Amino acid sequence: MISIKDLSKVFHTKDQDVRAVDKMDLSIEKGEIFGVIGYSGAGKSTFIRLLNRLEEPSDGNVTIDNQDVTKLNKNKLRLARQEMGMIFQHFNLLWSRTVFDNIAFPLEIAGMKKEDRKNRVNELIDLVGLSGRGGSYPSQLSGGQKQRVGIARALANNPKVLLCDEATSALDPETTDSILDLLVDINNKLGLTIVLITHEMHVIRKICHRVAVMEQGQVVESGDVLDVFLYPKQQVTKRFVDQVMGDPDRKHSLELINETYKTGEIIKLHFVGESTNQALISELSRKFDVDINILHGKITQTQKGAYGTLFVQFNGDKGEIDRAIAYIKTTSVQLEVSPNV
């Protein structure tokens, strides 16, 4: 759907040249929610603006649905942009226009007839959950409602691609989740390809199918969200994963476990995907004569499945504990055995 080859953007300043995007290669599949994450200055916002040429690339190509966007003239680019909706961090609404008129604006520009425009806007108002608010002005809306207007406006021309530039970073956590749920719903109903820029790993975890991690203008790591969470390679990726899976009390908890539980075997179980649905602890209790004490754990859900860890203590005859451990190894659950967790 989207192919990015050797894409670069250099900003020329009085003091120096700044390479915001540096020879970037990326492929985004049709119908997926693709996340791009990076800290401030990583180049992610410049990257997303290169996709619809709000920024002109210094080098490289962007191909969307078999059309090289970087080679289009102004008239063809204007038509191509109608197939690329964009959602902004600070909404970018027209404050003198109502909700209805904000959503209708791109349809006016496209020359849609008034009656068709009215039907399309009302359809979009219902889609984004703003029924009854068509006559309201942006100043009368909450942050989440403003962003819903922005989403509806971005969808007005039935785009093939939806670009989201930090679409939830100005919102509180609860509102963020409601907007993310809406994007997933839109993705499922319309089959839209969504490219989402963020600095929050919670956003990636909750809705994205794949993710690219940017640092200093380059993609330093990419892949399925679940794989990146489970096996982060770069230090910057590990920091992002820790945003979601980090447990500030974990070190203290595990120290307490080691001090408190001097007998038996301490085992770390690692659940991935379907294995999180296994009633493993119940099975072990039925099959083996061991006492199982659950000590510490955390499970997190992604679009590609759940993953998490669970620390347990096995007490009983050593031979029976060994048989229980051997049984776990036959399942899809990974484990580590250690007297000191």
mmCIF file of C-alpha atoms in Angstrom, residues 151-291:
data_model
loop_
_atom_site.group_PDB
_atom_site.id
_atom_site.type_symbol
_atom_site.label_atom_id
_atom_site.label_comp_id
_atom_site.label_asym_id
_atom_site.label_seq_id
_atom_site.Cartn_x
_atom_site.Cartn_y
_atom_site.Cartn_z
ATOM 1 C CA ILE A 151 -11.269 12.517 12.523
ATOM 2 C CA ALA A 152 -14.637 12.989 10.797
ATOM 3 C CA ARG A 153 -13.200 15.814 8.677
ATOM 4 C CA ALA A 154 -10.212 13.640 7.726
ATOM 5 C CA LEU A 155 -12.604 10.888 6.593
ATOM 6 C CA ALA A 156 -14.856 13.199 4.567
ATOM 7 C CA ASN A 157 -13.461 12.349 1.133
ATOM 8 C CA ASN A 158 -13.315 8.568 1.761
ATOM 9 C CA PRO A 159 -9.513 8.458 1.947
ATOM 10 C CA LYS A 160 -7.516 5.277 1.500
ATOM 11 C CA VAL A 161 -4.954 6.368 4.099
ATOM 12 C CA LEU A 162 -5.392 8.132 7.440
ATOM 13 C CA LEU A 163 -2.320 9.952 8.800
ATOM 14 C CA CYS A 164 -2.322 10.689 12.535
ATOM 15 C CA ASP A 165 0.295 13.103 13.860
ATOM 16 C CA GLU A 166 0.345 12.745 17.676
ATOM 17 C CA ALA A 167 -3.460 12.571 17.530
ATOM 18 C CA THR A 168 -3.873 11.788 21.254
ATOM 19 C CA SER A 169 -0.956 13.542 22.942
ATOM 20 C CA ALA A 170 -3.080 16.596 23.906
ATOM 21 C CA LEU A 171 -5.713 14.387 25.573
ATOM 22 C CA ASP A 172 -6.085 12.850 29.036
ATOM 23 C CA PRO A 173 -5.609 9.051 29.372
ATOM 24 C CA GLU A 174 -9.306 8.148 29.431
ATOM 25 C CA THR A 175 -10.087 10.308 26.388
ATOM 26 C CA THR A 176 -7.003 8.930 24.633
ATOM 27 C CA ASP A 177 -8.350 5.396 25.035
ATOM 28 C CA SER A 178 -11.746 6.388 23.616
ATOM 29 C CA ILE A 179 -10.102 7.982 20.554
ATOM 30 C CA LEU A 180 -7.890 4.923 20.047
ATOM 31 C CA ASP A 181 -10.965 2.669 20.255
ATOM 32 C CA LEU A 182 -12.609 4.865 17.614
ATOM 33 C CA LEU A 183 -9.591 4.520 15.295
ATOM 34 C CA VAL A 184 -9.686 0.721 15.668
ATOM 35 C CA ASP A 185 -13.413 0.772 14.909
ATOM 36 C CA ILE A 186 -12.822 2.895 11.802
ATOM 37 C CA ASN A 187 -10.009 0.603 10.696
ATOM 38 C CA ASN A 188 -12.282 -2.434 11.042
ATOM 39 C CA LYS A 189 -15.346 -0.874 9.404
ATOM 40 C CA LEU A 190 -13.678 0.965 6.537
ATOM 41 C CA GLY A 191 -10.522 -1.084 5.987
ATOM 42 C CA LEU A 192 -8.459 2.111 6.135
ATOM 43 C CA THR A 193 -4.688 2.047 6.286
ATOM 44 C CA ILE A 194 -3.700 4.115 9.321
ATOM 45 C CA VAL A 195 -0.228 5.556 9.919
ATOM 46 C CA LEU A 196 0.089 6.794 13.466
ATOM 47 C CA ILE A 197 2.896 8.935 14.896
ATOM 48 C CA THR A 198 3.359 8.955 18.661
ATOM 49 C CA HIS A 199 5.856 9.109 21.506
ATOM 50 C CA GLU A 200 3.667 6.931 23.756
ATOM 51 C CA MET A 201 4.155 3.156 23.731
ATOM 52 C CA HIS A 202 0.696 2.706 25.274
ATOM 53 C CA VAL A 203 -0.775 3.957 21.979
ATOM 54 C CA ILE A 204 1.334 1.479 19.981
ATOM 55 C CA ARG A 205 0.462 -1.395 22.302
ATOM 56 C CA LYS A 206 -3.258 -0.711 22.235
ATOM 57 C CA ILE A 207 -4.024 -0.409 18.508
ATOM 58 C CA CYS A 208 -1.047 -0.934 16.180
ATOM 59 C CA HIS A 209 -0.310 -4.089 14.224
ATOM 60 C CA ARG A 210 3.279 -3.155 13.392
ATOM 61 C CA VAL A 211 5.655 -0.477 14.608
ATOM 62 C CA ALA A 212 8.821 1.322 13.509
ATOM 63 C CA VAL A 213 11.076 2.965 16.090
ATOM 64 C CA MET A 214 12.790 6.170 14.941
ATOM 65 C CA GLU A 215 15.924 7.769 16.314
ATOM 66 C CA GLN A 216 17.922 10.598 14.728
ATOM 67 C CA GLY A 217 15.908 10.435 11.528
ATOM 68 C CA GLN A 218 16.340 6.707 10.981
ATOM 69 C CA VAL A 219 14.287 3.569 11.617
ATOM 70 C CA VAL A 220 16.400 1.654 14.121
ATOM 71 C CA GLU A 221 13.946 -1.197 14.735
ATOM 72 C CA SER A 222 10.653 -2.394 13.263
ATOM 73 C CA GLY A 223 8.321 -5.387 13.239
ATOM 74 C CA ASP A 224 5.099 -6.796 14.661
ATOM 75 C CA VAL A 225 4.175 -4.985 17.859
ATOM 76 C CA LEU A 226 4.158 -8.182 19.929
ATOM 77 C CA ASP A 227 7.633 -9.187 18.690
ATOM 78 C CA VAL A 228 9.057 -5.729 19.359
ATOM 79 C CA PHE A 229 7.602 -5.756 22.876
ATOM 80 C CA LEU A 230 8.930 -9.234 23.599
ATOM 81 C CA TYR A 231 12.383 -8.874 22.055
ATOM 82 C CA PRO A 232 13.406 -5.195 21.894
ATOM 83 C CA LYS A 233 16.902 -4.910 20.433
ATOM 84 C CA GLN A 234 17.806 -1.229 20.604
ATOM 85 C CA GLN A 235 18.177 0.709 23.841
ATOM 86 C CA VAL A 236 15.637 3.311 22.714
ATOM 87 C CA THR A 237 13.103 0.530 22.076
ATOM 88 C CA LYS A 238 13.719 -0.958 25.510
ATOM 89 C CA ARG A 239 12.987 2.443 27.047
ATOM 90 C CA PHE A 240 9.692 2.643 25.178
ATOM 91 C CA VAL A 241 8.686 -0.895 26.146
ATOM 92 C CA ASP A 242 9.438 -0.032 29.751
ATOM 93 C CA GLN A 243 6.780 2.708 29.529
ATOM 94 C CA VAL A 244 4.167 -0.055 29.380
ATOM 95 C CA MET A 245 5.753 -3.067 31.047
ATOM 96 C CA GLY A 246 7.921 -1.249 33.558
ATOM 97 C CA ASP A 247 6.976 -1.852 37.170
ATOM 98 C CA PRO A 248 8.551 0.628 39.579
ATOM 99 C CA ASP A 249 7.846 -1.701 42.506
ATOM 100 C CA ARG A 250 9.093 -4.846 40.809
ATOM 101 C CA LYS A 251 12.670 -4.741 42.126
ATOM 102 C CA HIS A 252 11.471 -4.256 45.684
ATOM 103 C CA SER A 253 8.827 -6.973 45.222
ATOM 104 C CA LEU A 254 11.350 -9.517 43.971
ATOM 105 C CA GLU A 255 13.807 -8.693 46.723
ATOM 106 C CA LEU A 256 11.005 -9.274 49.206
ATOM 107 C CA ILE A 257 10.152 -12.582 47.505
ATOM 108 C CA ASN A 258 13.746 -13.792 47.857
ATOM 109 C CA GLU A 259 13.870 -12.743 51.512
ATOM 110 C CA THR A 260 10.495 -14.225 52.389
ATOM 111 C CA TYR A 261 10.432 -17.508 50.458
ATOM 112 C CA LYS A 262 13.537 -19.428 51.442
ATOM 113 C CA THR A 263 12.227 -22.880 50.464
ATOM 114 C CA GLY A 264 10.958 -24.437 47.281
ATOM 115 C CA GLU A 265 11.650 -23.365 43.726
ATOM 116 C CA ILE A 266 10.994 -19.854 42.417
ATOM 117 C CA ILE A 267 9.929 -19.973 38.773
ATOM 118 C CA LYS A 268 9.350 -17.199 36.235
ATOM 119 C CA LEU A 269 6.676 -18.057 33.663
ATOM 120 C CA HIS A 270 6.539 -16.101 30.409
ATOM 121 C CA PHE A 271 3.187 -16.165 28.606
ATOM 122 C CA VAL A 272 2.871 -15.128 24.946
ATOM 123 C CA GLY A 273 -0.210 -14.918 22.719
ATOM 124 C CA GLU A 274 -2.582 -17.855 23.142
ATOM 125 C CA SER A 275 -0.611 -19.215 26.082
ATOM 126 C CA THR A 276 -2.088 -16.432 28.249
ATOM 127 C CA ASN A 277 -5.430 -18.239 27.964
ATOM 128 C CA GLN A 278 -4.043 -21.502 29.319
ATOM 129 C CA ALA A 279 -5.209 -22.549 32.777
ATOM 130 C CA LEU A 280 -1.651 -23.703 33.470
ATOM 131 C CA ILE A 281 -1.634 -23.232 37.230
ATOM 132 C CA SER A 282 -4.868 -25.243 37.595
ATOM 133 C CA GLU A 283 -3.455 -27.990 35.375
ATOM 134 C CA LEU A 284 -0.277 -28.212 37.420
ATOM 135 C CA SER A 285 -2.248 -28.417 40.654
ATOM 136 C CA ARG A 286 -4.329 -31.302 39.305
ATOM 137 C CA LYS A 287 -1.499 -33.246 37.684
ATOM 138 C CA PHE A 288 1.260 -32.907 40.284
ATOM 139 C CA ASP A 289 1.518 -33.082 44.049
ATOM 140 C CA VAL A 290 3.030 -29.611 44.462
ATOM 141 C CA ASP A 291 1.903 -26.501 46.304
#
